[in-house]
Structures are given as C-alpha cells and as structure tokens.
N, CA, C and O atoms as a Tinker XYZ file with bonds, in Angstrom:
   520  protein
     1  N     -4.171000   35.018000    5.149000    73     2
     2  CA    -4.429000   33.435000    5.653000    64     1     3
     3  C     -5.131000   33.432000    6.905000    63     2     4     5
     4  O     -5.252000   34.356000    7.710000    81     3
     5  N     -5.575000   32.265000    6.953000    73     3     6
     6  CA    -6.502000   32.065000    8.048000    64     5     7
     7  C     -5.682000   31.309000    9.275000    63     6     8     9
     8  O     -5.382000   30.133000    9.069000    81     7
     9  N     -5.398000   31.754000   10.212000    73     7    10
    10  CA    -4.727000   31.176000   11.451000    64     9    11
    11  C     -5.642000   30.285000   12.165000    63    10    12    13
    12  O     -6.626000   30.718000   12.763000    81    11
    13  N     -5.302000   28.929000   12.106000    73    11    14
    14  CA    -6.227000   27.996000   12.955000    64    13    15
    15  C     -5.531000   27.578000   14.114000    63    14    16    17
    16  O     -4.363000   27.948000   14.230000    81    15
    17  N     -6.110000   26.776000   15.113000    73    15    18
    18  CA    -5.799000   26.313000   16.150000    64    17    19
    19  C     -5.129000   24.996000   15.618000    63    18    20    21
    20  O     -5.414000   24.413000   14.572000    81    19
    21  N     -4.065000   24.599000   16.661000    73    19    22
    22  CA    -3.351000   23.240000   16.278000    64    21    23
    23  C     -4.274000   22.204000   16.118000    63    22    24    25
    24  O     -3.966000   21.399000   15.240000    81    23
    25  N     -5.336000   21.991000   16.727000    73    23    26
    26  CA    -6.102000   20.936000   16.722000    64    25    27
    27  C     -6.696000   20.991000   15.170000    63    26    28    29
    28  O     -6.685000   20.013000   14.422000    81    27
    29  N     -7.251000   22.388000   14.788000    73    27    30
    30  CA    -7.760000   22.395000   13.325000    64    29    31
    31  C     -6.747000   21.928000   12.290000    63    30    32    33
    32  O     -7.000000   21.094000   11.420000    81    31
    33  N     -5.608000   22.523000   12.454000    73    31    34
    34  CA    -4.716000   22.493000   11.639000    64    33    35
    35  C     -4.432000   20.829000   11.472000    63    34    36    37
    36  O     -4.406000   20.332000   10.347000    81    35
    37  N     -4.271000   20.201000   12.408000    73    35    38
    38  CA    -3.797000   18.730000   12.411000    64    37    39
    39  C     -5.069000   17.851000   11.887000    63    38    40    41
    40  O     -4.890000   16.745000   11.378000    81    39
    41  N     -6.337000   18.410000   12.043000    73    39    42
    42  CA    -7.473000   17.817000   11.318000    64    41    43
    43  C     -7.381000   18.220000    9.954000    63    42    44    45
    44  O     -7.854000   17.415000    9.152000    81    43
    45  N     -6.887000   19.269000    9.490000    73    43    46
    46  CA    -7.007000   19.720000    8.062000    64    45    47
    47  C     -5.844000   18.805000    7.215000    63    46    48    49
    48  O     -5.992000   18.418000    6.056000    81    47
    49  N     -4.561000   18.533000    8.137000    73    47    50
    50  CA    -3.596000   17.740000    7.651000    64    49    51
    51  C     -3.917000   16.287000    7.331000    63    50    52    53
    52  O     -3.466000   15.601000    6.413000    81    51
    53  N     -5.044000   15.868000    8.552000    73    51    54
    54  CA    -5.439000   14.241000    8.287000    64    53    55
    55  C     -6.312000   14.391000    7.140000    63    54    56    57
    56  O     -6.267000   13.470000    6.325000    81    55
    57  N     -7.186000   15.467000    6.877000    73    55    58
    58  CA    -8.032000   15.265000    5.644000    64    57    59
    59  C     -7.111000   15.212000    4.280000    63    58    60    61
    60  O     -7.256000   14.333000    3.431000    81    59
    61  N     -6.253000   16.150000    4.198000    73    59    62
    62  CA    -4.934000   15.883000    3.353000    64    61    63
    63  C     -4.441000   14.614000    2.859000    63    62    64    65
    64  O     -4.386000   14.165000    1.715000    81    63
    65  N     -4.074000   14.109000    4.046000    73    63    66
    66  CA    -3.635000   12.775000    3.888000    64    65    67
    67  C     -4.559000   11.599000    3.269000    63    66    68    69
    68  O     -4.137000   10.614000    2.662000    81    67
    69  N     -5.756000   11.874000    3.519000    73    67    70
    70  CA    -6.929000   10.934000    3.105000    64    69    71
    71  C     -7.056000   11.578000    1.664000    63    70    72    73
    72  O     -7.179000   10.802000    0.717000    81    71
    73  N     -7.039000   12.706000    1.472000    73    71    74
    74  CA    -6.971000   12.915000   -0.018000    64    73    75
    75  C     -5.866000   12.524000   -0.942000    63    74    76    77
    76  O     -5.972000   12.398000   -2.162000    81    75
    77  N     -4.807000   12.347000   -0.231000    73    75    78
    78  CA    -3.824000   11.663000   -0.927000    64    77    79
    79  C     -3.935000   10.256000   -1.396000    63    78    80    81
    80  O     -3.294000    9.656000   -2.258000    81    79
    81  N     -4.646000    9.977000   -0.825000    73    79    82
    82  CA    -5.135000    8.377000   -0.971000    64    81    83
    83  C     -6.187000    7.929000   -1.929000    63    82    84    85
    84  O     -6.362000    6.768000   -2.301000    81    83
    85  N     -6.969000    9.144000   -2.339000    73    83    86
    86  CA    -7.848000    8.761000   -3.117000    64    85    87
    87  C     -7.512000    8.506000   -4.725000    63    86    88    89
    88  O     -6.686000    9.172000   -5.348000    81    87
    89  N     -8.204000    7.555000   -5.214000    73    87    90
    90  CA    -7.855000    7.130000   -6.638000    64    89    91
    91  C     -7.448000    5.706000   -6.569000    63    90    92    93
    92  O     -7.289000    5.164000   -5.475000    81    91
    93  N     -7.261000    5.033000   -7.764000    73    91    94
    94  CA    -6.654000    3.929000   -7.868000    64    93    95
    95  C     -5.154000    3.656000   -7.613000    63    94    96    97
    96  O     -4.711000    2.613000   -7.133000    81    95
    97  N     -4.460000    4.685000   -7.981000    73    95    98
    98  CA    -3.052000    4.841000   -7.835000    64    97    99
    99  C     -2.530000    5.126000   -6.513000    63    98   100   101
   100  O     -3.289000    5.331000   -5.566000    81    99
   101  N     -1.260000    5.147000   -6.407000    73    99   102
   102  CA    -0.630000    5.895000   -5.108000    64   101   103
   103  C     -0.272000    7.466000   -5.278000    63   102   104   105
   104  O      0.000000    8.034000   -6.336000    81   103
   105  N     -0.336000    8.003000   -4.043000    73   103   106
   106  CA     0.236000    9.496000   -4.290000    64   105   107
   107  C      1.667000    9.315000   -4.671000    63   106   108   109
   108  O      2.165000    8.203000   -4.492000    81   107
   109  N      2.466000   10.389000   -5.232000    73   107   110
   110  CA     3.728000   10.796000   -5.886000    64   109   111
   111  C      4.249000   12.074000   -5.373000    63   110   112   113
   112  O      3.477000   12.987000   -5.077000    81   111
   113  N      5.502000   12.174000   -5.257000    73   111   114
   114  CA     6.288000   13.089000   -5.167000    64   113   115
   115  C      7.188000   13.279000   -6.534000    63   114   116   117
   116  O      7.992000   12.381000   -6.783000    81   115
   117  N      7.104000   14.310000   -7.359000    73   115   118
   118  CA     8.099000   14.297000   -8.431000    64   117   119
   119  C      8.920000   15.482000   -8.338000    63   118   120   121
   120  O      8.517000   16.644000   -8.384000    81   119
   121  N     10.153000   15.064000   -8.197000    73   119   122
   122  CA    11.277000   16.073000   -8.090000    64   121   123
   123  C     11.543000   16.784000   -9.563000    63   122   124   125
   124  O     11.133000   16.185000  -10.557000    81   123
   125  N     12.079000   17.782000   -9.683000    73   123   126
   126  CA    12.194000   18.812000  -10.523000    64   125   127
   127  C     13.588000   19.755000  -10.416000    63   126   128   129
   128  O     14.157000   20.074000   -9.372000    81   127
   129  N     13.991000   20.126000  -11.855000    73   127   130
   130  CA    15.359000   20.670000  -11.502000    64   129   131
   131  C     15.312000   22.202000  -12.097000    63   130   132   133
   132  O     16.364000   22.832000  -12.209000    81   131
   133  N     14.232000   22.693000  -12.419000    73   131   134
   134  CA    13.612000   24.050000  -12.884000    64   133   135
   135  C     13.127000   24.816000  -11.788000    63   134   136   137
   136  O     12.977000   24.324000  -10.670000    81   135
   137  N     12.837000   26.185000  -12.107000    73   135   138
   138  CA    12.224000   26.930000  -11.303000    64   137   139
   139  C     10.740000   26.499000  -10.932000    63   138   140   141
   140  O      9.862000   26.278000  -11.767000    81   139
   141  N     10.581000   26.407000   -9.467000    73   139   142
   142  CA     9.094000   26.084000   -8.955000    64   141   143
   143  C      7.914000   26.910000   -9.547000    63   142   144   145
   144  O      7.987000   28.130000   -9.406000    81   143
   145  N      7.069000   26.502000  -10.052000    73   143   146
   146  CA     5.938000   27.504000  -10.677000    64   145   147
   147  C      5.101000   28.276000   -9.748000    63   146   148   149
   148  O      5.143000   27.789000   -8.619000    81   147
   149  N      4.512000   29.098000   -9.825000    73   147   150
   150  CA     3.717000   30.107000   -8.934000    64   149   151
   151  C      2.590000   29.431000   -8.188000    63   150   152   153
   152  O      2.155000   29.961000   -7.165000    81   151
   153  N      2.094000   28.299000   -8.633000    73   151   154
   154  CA     1.020000   27.447000   -7.974000    64   153   155
   155  C      0.839000   26.071000   -8.889000    63   154   156   157
   156  O      1.308000   25.892000  -10.013000    81   155
   157  N      0.079000   25.197000   -8.151000    73   155   158
   158  CA     0.038000   24.192000   -8.786000    64   157   159
   159  C     -0.813000   23.986000  -10.313000    63   158   160   161
   160  O     -0.543000   23.197000  -11.218000    81   159
   161  N     -1.682000   24.773000  -10.249000    73   159   162
   162  CA    -2.302000   24.794000  -11.586000    64   161   163
   163  C     -1.285000   25.312000  -12.664000    63   162   164   165
   164  O     -1.896000   25.555000  -13.704000    81   163
   165  N     -0.268000   25.503000  -12.742000    73   163   166
   166  CA     0.889000   25.736000  -13.956000    64   165   167
   167  C      1.340000   24.459000  -13.990000    63   166   168   169
   168  O      1.834000   23.898000  -13.012000    81   167
   169  N      1.197000   23.960000  -15.073000    73   167   170
   170  CA     1.826000   22.709000  -15.384000    64   169   171
   171  C      3.359000   22.646000  -15.656000    63   170   172   173
   172  O      3.909000   23.490000  -16.362000    81   171
   173  N      4.046000   21.591000  -15.057000    73   171   174
   174  CA     5.307000   21.334000  -14.578000    64   173   175
   175  C      5.811000   20.779000  -16.163000    63   174   176   177
   176  O      5.125000   20.188000  -16.999000    81   175
   177  N      7.364000   21.227000  -16.249000    73   175   178
   178  CA     7.882000   20.817000  -17.515000    64   177   179
   179  C      8.357000   19.491000  -17.334000    63   178   180   181
   180  O      8.967000   19.265000  -16.289000    81   179
   181  N      8.191000   18.551000  -18.169000    73   179   182
   182  CA     8.130000   17.140000  -17.953000    64   181   183
   183  C      9.866000   16.735000  -18.337000    63   182   184   185
   184  O     10.469000   15.727000  -17.969000    81   183
   185  N     10.341000   17.757000  -19.096000    73   183   186
   186  CA    11.922000   17.813000  -19.106000    64   185   187
   187  C     12.685000   18.056000  -18.039000    63   186   188   189
   188  O     13.879000   17.756000  -18.023000    81   187
   189  N     12.171000   18.532000  -17.202000    73   187   190
   190  CA    12.816000   19.134000  -15.953000    64   189   191
   191  C     12.530000   17.827000  -14.645000    63   190   192   193
   192  O     13.012000   17.946000  -13.518000    81   191
   193  N     11.808000   16.817000  -15.003000    73   191   194
   194  CA    11.826000   15.517000  -14.086000    64   193   195
   195  C     12.761000   14.922000  -13.767000    63   194   196   197
   196  O     13.257000   14.262000  -14.680000    81   195
   197  N     13.358000   14.849000  -12.597000    73   195   198
   198  CA    14.411000   13.897000  -12.235000    64   197   199
   199  C     13.991000   12.628000  -11.582000    63   198   200   201
   200  O     14.717000   11.673000  -11.857000    81   199
   201  N     12.977000   12.384000  -10.769000    73   199   202
   202  CA    12.731000   11.201000  -10.173000    64   201   203
   203  C     11.109000   11.236000   -9.530000    63   202   204   205
   204  O     10.583000   12.271000   -9.121000    81   203
   205  N     10.608000   10.212000   -9.535000    73   203   206
   206  CA     9.306000   10.166000   -8.989000    64   205   207
   207  C      9.183000    9.018000   -7.840000    63   206   208   209
   208  O      9.142000    7.796000   -7.981000    81   207
   209  N      9.142000    9.737000   -6.766000    73   207   210
   210  CA     8.968000    8.752000   -5.416000    64   209   211
   211  C      7.107000    8.273000   -5.038000    63   210   212   213
   212  O      6.189000    9.090000   -5.114000    81   211
   213  N      6.963000    7.081000   -4.721000    73   211   214
   214  CA     5.545000    6.727000   -4.778000    64   213   215
   215  C      5.428000    6.378000   -3.042000    63   214   216   217
   216  O      6.188000    5.719000   -2.332000    81   215
   217  N      4.141000    7.114000   -2.699000    73   215   218
   218  CA     3.997000    6.706000   -1.238000    64   217   219
   219  C      2.914000    5.431000   -1.162000    63   218   220   221
   220  O      2.122000    5.164000   -2.066000    81   219
   221  N      3.016000    4.830000   -0.133000    73   219   222
   222  CA     2.093000    3.494000    0.110000    64   221   223
   223  C      0.773000    4.155000    0.522000    63   222   224   225
   224  O      0.624000    5.297000    0.956000    81   223
   225  N     -0.107000    3.264000    0.315000    73   223   226
   226  CA    -1.294000    3.466000    1.078000    64   225   227
   227  C     -1.637000    2.729000    2.171000    63   226   228   229
   228  O     -1.590000    1.499000    2.181000    81   227
   229  N     -1.965000    3.374000    3.054000    73   227   230
   230  CA    -2.324000    4.658000    3.410000    64   229   231
   231  C     -1.045000    5.428000    3.534000    63   230   232   233
   232  O      0.033000    4.988000    3.934000    81   231
   233  N     -1.317000    6.604000    3.145000    73   231   234
   234  CA    -0.079000    7.344000    3.065000    64   233   235
   235  C      0.236000    8.019000    4.789000    63   234   236   237
   236  O      1.303000    8.515000    5.151000    81   235
   237  N     -0.696000    7.896000    5.426000    73   235   238
   238  CA    -0.469000    8.658000    6.739000    64   237   239
   239  C      0.162000    7.274000    7.727000    63   238   240   241
   240  O     -0.197000    6.097000    7.747000    81   239
   241  N      1.039000    7.866000    8.355000    73   239   242
   242  CA     1.665000    6.677000    9.120000    64   241   243
   243  C      1.264000    6.974000   10.733000    63   242   244   245
   244  O      1.082000    6.032000   11.505000    81   243
   245  N      1.165000    8.138000   11.088000    73   243   246
   246  CA     1.035000    8.537000   12.726000    64   245   247
   247  C      0.714000    9.943000   12.696000    63   246   248   249
   248  O      1.214000   10.811000   11.980000    81   247
   249  N     -0.323000   10.065000   13.701000    73   247   250
   250  CA    -0.853000   11.482000   14.063000    64   249   251
   251  C      0.108000   12.153000   15.114000    63   250   252   253
   252  O      0.333000   11.273000   15.944000    81   251
   253  N      0.566000   12.939000   15.354000    73   251   254
   254  CA     1.285000   13.365000   16.445000    64   253   255
   255  C      0.655000   14.461000   17.136000    63   254   256   257
   256  O     -0.386000   14.899000   16.647000    81   255
   257  N      1.120000   14.992000   18.217000    73   255   258
   258  CA     0.224000   16.345000   18.870000    64   257   259
   259  C      0.524000   17.557000   18.143000    63   258   260   261
   260  O     -0.303000   18.459000   18.275000    81   259
   261  N      1.625000   17.799000   17.329000    73   259   262
   262  CA     1.933000   18.813000   16.659000    64   261   263
   263  C      2.188000   18.680000   15.228000    63   262   264   265
   264  O      2.556000   19.677000   14.607000    81   263
   265  N      2.039000   17.587000   14.650000    73   263   266
   266  CA     2.294000   16.892000   13.145000    64   265   267
   267  C      1.537000   15.761000   12.860000    63   266   268   269
   268  O      0.988000   15.007000   13.663000    81   267
   269  N      1.561000   15.698000   11.413000    73   267   270
   270  CA     1.325000   14.208000   11.075000    64   269   271
   271  C      2.471000   13.794000   10.275000    63   270   272   273
   272  O      3.194000   14.645000    9.755000    81   271
   273  N      2.734000   12.269000   10.110000    73   271   274
   274  CA     3.815000   11.721000    9.683000    64   273   275
   275  C      3.448000   10.592000    8.621000    63   274   276   277
   276  O      2.952000    9.520000    8.967000    81   275
   277  N      3.768000   10.963000    7.139000    73   275   278
   278  CA     3.754000   10.473000    6.392000    64   277   279
   279  C      4.585000    9.128000    6.301000    63   278   280   281
   280  O      5.740000    9.213000    6.717000    81   279
   281  N      4.179000    7.930000    5.831000    73   279   282
   282  CA     5.221000    6.690000    5.686000    64   281   283
   283  C      6.030000    6.951000    4.566000    63   282   284   285
   284  O      5.582000    7.626000    3.639000    81   283
   285  N      7.230000    6.472000    4.543000    73   283   286
   286  CA     8.369000    6.397000    3.793000    64   285   287
   287  C      8.050000    6.079000    2.368000    63   286   288   289
   288  O      7.323000    5.152000    2.012000    81   287
   289  N      8.602000    6.850000    1.657000    73   287   290
   290  CA     8.309000    6.753000   -0.074000    64   289   291
   291  C      8.994000    5.177000   -0.610000    63   290   292   293
   292  O      9.570000    4.431000    0.182000    81   291
   293  N      8.854000    4.934000   -1.705000    73   291   294
   294  CA     9.620000    3.732000   -2.244000    64   293   295
   295  C     11.173000    4.303000   -2.612000    63   294   296   297
   296  O     11.480000    5.470000   -2.369000    81   295
   297  N     11.982000    3.476000   -3.141000    73   295   298
   298  CA    13.206000    3.767000   -3.336000    64   297   299
   299  C     13.285000    3.969000   -4.966000    63   298   300   301
   300  O     13.088000    2.896000   -5.535000    81   299
   301  N     13.485000    4.893000   -5.723000    73   299   302
   302  CA    13.114000    5.384000   -7.183000    64   301   303
   303  C     14.138000    5.587000   -7.990000    63   302   304   305
   304  O     14.967000    6.327000   -7.460000    81   303
   305  N     14.462000    5.198000   -9.180000    73   303   306
   306  CA    15.688000    5.575000   -9.638000    64   305   307
   307  C     15.459000    6.846000  -10.295000    63   306   308   309
   308  O     14.368000    7.218000  -10.728000    81   307
   309  N     16.775000    7.625000  -10.354000    73   307   310
   310  CA    16.755000    8.914000  -11.023000    64   309   311
   311  C     16.956000    8.771000  -12.660000    63   310   312   313
   312  O     17.837000    8.148000  -13.252000    81   311
   313  N     15.856000    9.548000  -13.205000    73   311   314
   314  CA    15.971000    9.227000  -14.628000    64   313   315
   315  C     16.698000   10.435000  -15.433000    63   314   316   317
   316  O     16.609000   10.548000  -16.655000    81   315
   317  N     17.465000   11.369000  -14.559000    73   315   318
   318  CA    18.045000   12.431000  -15.248000    64   317   319
   319  C     19.004000   13.199000  -14.099000    63   318   320   321
   320  O     18.580000   13.397000  -12.960000    81   319
   321  N     20.275000   13.583000  -14.509000    73   319   322
   322  CA    21.078000   14.119000  -13.376000    64   321   323
   323  C     20.711000   15.564000  -13.374000    63   322   324   325
   324  O     20.428000   16.237000  -14.365000    81   323
   325  N     20.759000   16.011000  -11.944000    73   323   326
   326  CA    20.425000   17.536000  -11.794000    64   325   327
   327  C     20.396000   17.614000  -10.468000    63   326   328   329
   328  O     20.676000   16.698000   -9.694000    81   327
   329  N     19.954000   19.040000  -10.104000    73   327   330
   330  CA    19.915000   19.379000   -8.739000    64   329   331
   331  C     18.254000   19.563000   -8.383000    63   330   332   333
   332  O     17.598000   20.353000   -9.063000    81   331
   333  N     17.662000   18.850000   -7.365000    73   331   334
   334  CA    16.330000   18.598000   -6.891000    64   333   335
   335  C     16.133000   20.309000   -6.562000    63   334   336   337
   336  O     16.933000   20.887000   -5.826000    81   335
   337  N     14.911000   21.059000   -7.236000    73   335   338
   338  CA    14.867000   22.345000   -6.600000    64   337   339
   339  C     13.514000   22.332000   -6.207000    63   338   340   341
   340  O     13.203000   23.180000   -5.370000    81   339
   341  N     12.550000   21.494000   -6.654000    73   339   342
   342  CA    11.255000   21.526000   -6.120000    64   341   343
   343  C     10.474000   20.394000   -6.502000    63   342   344   345
   344  O     10.669000   19.922000   -7.623000    81   343
   345  N      9.490000   19.805000   -5.635000    73   343   346
   346  CA     8.831000   18.601000   -5.698000    64   345   347
   347  C      7.129000   18.731000   -5.887000    63   346   348   349
   348  O      6.658000   19.493000   -5.043000    81   347
   349  N      6.426000   18.327000   -6.530000    73   347   350
   350  CA     5.157000   18.385000   -6.800000    64   349   351
   351  C      4.481000   17.220000   -6.184000    63   350   352   353
   352  O      5.099000   16.191000   -6.453000    81   351
   353  N      3.508000   17.028000   -5.506000    73   351   354
   354  CA     2.850000   15.825000   -4.823000    64   353   355
   355  C      1.522000   15.837000   -5.544000    63   354   356   357
   356  O      0.704000   16.755000   -5.611000    81   355
   357  N      1.482000   14.753000   -6.016000    73   355   358
   358  CA     0.038000   14.364000   -6.393000    64   357   359
   359  C     -0.806000   13.125000   -5.676000    63   358   360   361
   360  O     -0.220000   12.141000   -5.226000    81   359
   361  N     -1.995000   13.257000   -5.631000    73   359   362
   362  CA    -2.771000   12.132000   -5.137000    64   361   363
   363  C     -2.861000   10.941000   -5.978000    63   362   364   365
   364  O     -2.340000   10.959000   -7.092000    81   363
   365  N     -3.384000   10.063000   -5.611000    73   363   366
   366  CA    -3.644000    8.756000   -6.471000    64   365   367
   367  C     -4.731000    8.762000   -7.479000    63   366   368   369
   368  O     -5.274000    7.766000   -7.958000    81   367
   369  N     -5.005000   10.108000   -7.767000    73   367   370
   370  CA    -6.129000   10.244000   -9.027000    64   369   371
   371  C     -4.980000   11.244000  -10.159000    63   370   372   373
   372  O     -5.298000   11.636000  -11.282000    81   371
   373  N     -3.859000   11.442000   -9.593000    73   371   374
   374  CA    -3.192000   12.241000  -10.676000    64   373   375
   375  C     -3.340000   13.877000  -10.493000    63   374   376   377
   376  O     -2.873000   14.700000  -11.280000    81   375
   377  N     -4.175000   14.214000   -9.145000    73   375   378
   378  CA    -4.312000   15.448000   -8.870000    64   377   379
   379  C     -3.279000   16.210000   -8.343000    63   378   380   381
   380  O     -2.732000   15.743000   -7.344000    81   379
   381  N     -2.814000   17.453000   -8.848000    73   379   382
   382  CA    -1.617000   18.106000   -8.260000    64   381   383
   383  C     -2.229000   18.697000   -6.781000    63   382   384   385
   384  O     -3.222000   19.423000   -6.731000    81   383
   385  N     -1.524000   18.292000   -5.692000    73   383   386
   386  CA    -1.704000   19.123000   -4.267000    64   385   387
   387  C     -1.037000   19.790000   -4.094000    63   386   388   389
   388  O     -1.508000   20.918000   -4.235000    81   387
   389  N      0.182000   19.776000   -3.762000    73   387   390
   390  CA     1.125000   20.842000   -3.371000    64   389   391
   391  C      2.272000   20.853000   -4.277000    63   390   392   393
   392  O      2.474000   19.927000   -5.062000    81   391
   393  N      3.172000   22.078000   -4.170000    73   391   394
   394  CA     4.390000   22.064000   -4.647000    64   393   395
   395  C      5.155000   22.456000   -3.496000    63   394   396   397
   396  O      4.599000   23.191000   -2.679000    81   395
   397  N      6.387000   22.073000   -3.288000    73   395   398
   398  CA     7.354000   22.093000   -2.116000    64   397   399
   399  C      8.933000   22.433000   -2.580000    63   398   400   401
   400  O      9.542000   21.648000   -3.307000    81   399
   401  N      9.469000   23.543000   -2.143000    73   399   402
   402  CA    10.905000   23.636000   -2.309000    64   401   403
   403  C     11.711000   23.045000   -1.671000    63   402   404   405
   404  O     11.578000   23.032000   -0.448000    81   403
   405  N     12.786000   22.378000   -2.277000    73   403   406
   406  CA    13.747000   22.025000   -1.799000    64   405   407
   407  C     14.758000   22.653000   -1.118000    63   406   408   409
   408  O     15.388000   23.522000   -1.719000    81   407
   409  N     15.079000   22.347000    0.184000    73   407   410
   410  CA    16.039000   23.277000    0.889000    64   409   411
   411  C     15.347000   23.856000    2.199000    63   410   412   413
   412  O     15.849000   23.914000    3.322000    81   411
   413  N     13.731000   24.385000    1.691000    73   411   414
   414  CA    13.011000   25.091000    2.854000    64   413   415
   415  C     11.731000   24.122000    3.154000    63   414   416   417
   416  O     11.352000   24.024000    4.322000    81   415
   417  N     11.103000   23.452000    2.187000    73   415   418
   418  CA     9.964000   22.629000    2.427000    64   417   419
   419  C     10.396000   21.389000    2.701000    63   418   420   421
   420  O      9.937000   20.778000    3.666000    81   419
   421  N     11.353000   20.847000    1.874000    73   419   422
   422  CA    11.799000   19.326000    1.847000    64   421   423
   423  C     13.441000   19.437000    1.987000    63   422   424   425
   424  O     14.078000   20.224000    1.287000    81   423
   425  N     14.027000   18.625000    2.901000    73   423   426
   426  CA    15.282000   18.800000    3.113000    64   425   427
   427  C     15.769000   17.305000    2.627000    63   426   428   429
   428  O     15.343000   16.274000    3.146000    81   427
   429  N     16.645000   17.339000    1.647000    73   427   430
   430  CA    17.450000   16.119000    1.052000    64   429   431
   431  C     18.670000   15.876000    1.661000    63   430   432   433
   432  O     19.276000   16.876000    2.045000    81   431
   433  N     19.272000   14.594000    1.877000    73   431   434
   434  CA    20.485000   14.864000    2.194000    64   433   435
   435  C     21.552000   15.382000    1.004000    63   434   436   437
   436  O     22.482000   16.115000    1.341000    81   435
   437  N     21.408000   15.026000   -0.230000    73   435   438
   438  CA    21.854000   15.760000   -1.038000    64   437   439
   439  C     20.999000   15.774000   -2.224000    63   438   440   441
   440  O     20.523000   14.784000   -2.780000    81   439
   441  N     20.833000   17.201000   -2.605000    73   439   442
   442  CA    19.666000   17.489000   -3.820000    64   441   443
   443  C     20.383000   17.430000   -5.080000    63   442   444   445
   444  O     19.722000   17.831000   -6.038000    81   443
   445  N     21.716000   16.985000   -5.363000    73   443   446
   446  CA    22.493000   16.598000   -6.498000    64   445   447
   447  C     22.081000   15.476000   -6.931000    63   446   448   449
   448  O     22.638000   14.582000   -6.295000    81   447
   449  N     21.186000   14.967000   -7.914000    73   447   450
   450  CA    20.903000   13.620000   -8.023000    64   449   451
   451  C     21.535000   13.288000   -9.221000    63   450   452   453
   452  O     21.460000   14.058000  -10.179000    81   451
   453  N     22.172000   12.194000   -9.290000    73   451   454
   454  CA    22.543000   11.559000  -10.499000    64   453   455
   455  C     21.929000   10.375000  -10.963000    63   454   456   457
   456  O     21.345000    9.515000  -10.306000    81   455
   457  N     22.181000   10.453000  -12.452000    73   455   458
   458  CA    21.467000    9.645000  -13.450000    64   457   459
   459  C     21.589000    8.159000  -12.766000    63   458   460   461
   460  O     22.670000    7.878000  -12.249000    81   459
   461  N     20.408000    7.086000  -12.738000    73   459   462
   462  CA    20.581000    5.838000  -12.310000    64   461   463
   463  C     20.824000    5.681000  -10.757000    63   462   464   465
   464  O     20.862000    4.602000  -10.165000    81   463
   465  N     20.969000    6.816000  -10.245000    73   463   466
   466  CA    21.035000    6.434000   -8.630000    64   465   467
   467  C     19.508000    6.263000   -8.078000    63   466   468   469
   468  O     18.490000    6.337000   -8.768000    81   467
   469  N     19.578000    6.032000   -6.773000    73   467   470
   470  CA    18.192000    5.872000   -6.193000    64   469   471
   471  C     18.040000    6.886000   -5.117000    63   470   472   473
   472  O     18.980000    7.343000   -4.468000    81   471
   473  N     16.732000    7.220000   -4.967000    73   471   474
   474  CA    16.520000    8.374000   -3.978000    64   473   475
   475  C     15.095000    7.793000   -3.333000    63   474   476   477
   476  O     14.232000    7.232000   -4.008000    81   475
   477  N     15.017000    8.028000   -1.940000    73   475   478
   478  CA    13.773000    7.658000   -1.212000    64   477   479
   479  C     13.664000    8.805000   -0.090000    63   478   480   481
   480  O     14.616000    9.511000    0.244000    81   479
   481  N     12.372000    8.886000    0.442000    73   479   482
   482  CA    12.295000    9.852000    1.810000    64   481   483
   483  C     11.884000    8.848000    2.810000    63   482   484   485
   484  O     10.823000    8.227000    2.735000    81   483
   485  N     12.841000    8.697000    3.838000    73   483   486
   486  CA    12.507000    8.144000    4.920000    64   485   487
   487  C     11.516000    8.826000    6.018000    63   486   488   489
   488  O     10.851000    8.050000    6.705000    81   487
   489  N     11.396000   10.013000    6.195000    73   487   490
   490  CA    10.844000   10.859000    7.112000    64   489   491
   491  C     10.151000   12.070000    6.181000    63   490   492   493
   492  O     10.698000   12.888000    5.441000    81   491
   493  N      8.704000   11.862000    6.512000    73   491   494
   494  CA     8.123000   12.774000    5.841000    64   493   495
   495  C      6.924000   13.439000    6.988000    63   494   496   497
   496  O      5.939000   12.747000    7.246000    81   495
   497  N      7.078000   14.708000    7.591000    73   495   498
   498  CA     6.323000   15.280000    8.470000    64   497   499
   499  C      5.777000   16.540000    7.984000    63   498   500   501
   500  O      6.512000   17.344000    7.412000    81   499
   501  N      4.453000   16.785000    8.183000    73   499   502
   502  CA     3.867000   17.727000    7.731000    64   501   503
   503  C      3.103000   18.649000    8.944000    63   502   504   505
   504  O      2.160000   18.277000    9.643000    81   503
   505  N      3.589000   19.569000    8.969000    73   503   506
   506  CA     3.343000   20.542000   10.551000    64   505   507
   507  C      1.961000   21.552000    9.882000    63   506   508   509
   508  O      1.896000   21.987000    8.732000    81   507
   509  N      1.171000   21.700000   10.740000    73   507   510
   510  CA    -0.012000   22.766000   10.337000    64   509   511
   511  C      0.822000   24.272000   10.537000    63   510   512   513
   512  O      1.740000   24.537000   11.313000    81   511
   513  N      0.199000   25.056000    9.624000    73   511   514
   514  CA     0.350000   26.327000    9.935000    64   513   515
   515  C     -0.557000   27.086000   11.079000    63   514   516   517
   516  O     -1.777000   27.224000   10.990000    81   515
   517  N      0.167000   27.502000   12.050000    73   515   518
   518  CA    -0.750000   27.948000   13.228000    64   517   519
   519  C     -0.697000   29.350000   13.279000    63   518   520
   520  O     -1.342000   29.961000   14.131000    81   519
C-alpha cells in the first residue's frame, strides 16, 4: 500500500466524498448480517440486508486537519432483525464504493438490530491511512 502525507490523504478523502455525491440519487450505507465479502466487486446477498441509511447531498460536512466528516444519515427503518456485521457504501449512481466491518470500521451503539426499529448514524468520520 502506498503511504501518503496527511494532506494528500485528506485530498483523497475529499475526492471520495465528491464521488459519493455523483448521480441523481443519494449515497447509501447498506448494513448486512452475513460475512463481509472479500471486496466490493463481490455481490452482496440481498437476503442479508438489514437496513439502508441515506446520506444527504452534499455528503461532506467538514474538512478537519486530520479527517473529514460526513453529514449524518437519515433515520431508516430496519427491515429484518439481525446483528449488523458489515456495511457497503454506494454512491448516488449505485456504484459500490467501500465495505466496512461493524466494530472495527464502523461503531454502532448496538449492532443487534430489531425489525421495525430505526437506525441512523450521527457521526461519520473518515481518516486517511498515512
């Protein structure tokens, strides 16, 4: 992996945030209760889908000295009970952007989601790998 400076890493994250906003729809996080695929080119199992959270446009809220902050998601209804294991981020064109492991990449107050409950993410911080 290429190690970049903090400034270059922040610029990459800003470009990523702009990529999220491409397309007519909004970027989304879709949480799943099965094993995380090895990469984003592997299709997710729709039967493992728990909830879809939508980011507003623009998705970026603020650029800080060592990270970028995304705006909070909407509050979405959980469509299936289960433990959130991973989430896939899609841009506004529906293109898979990245997969995140719940617990290490994304922290939820309670990953055990219940059918009919709501979930939202208030704080979304992306840090460059330097």
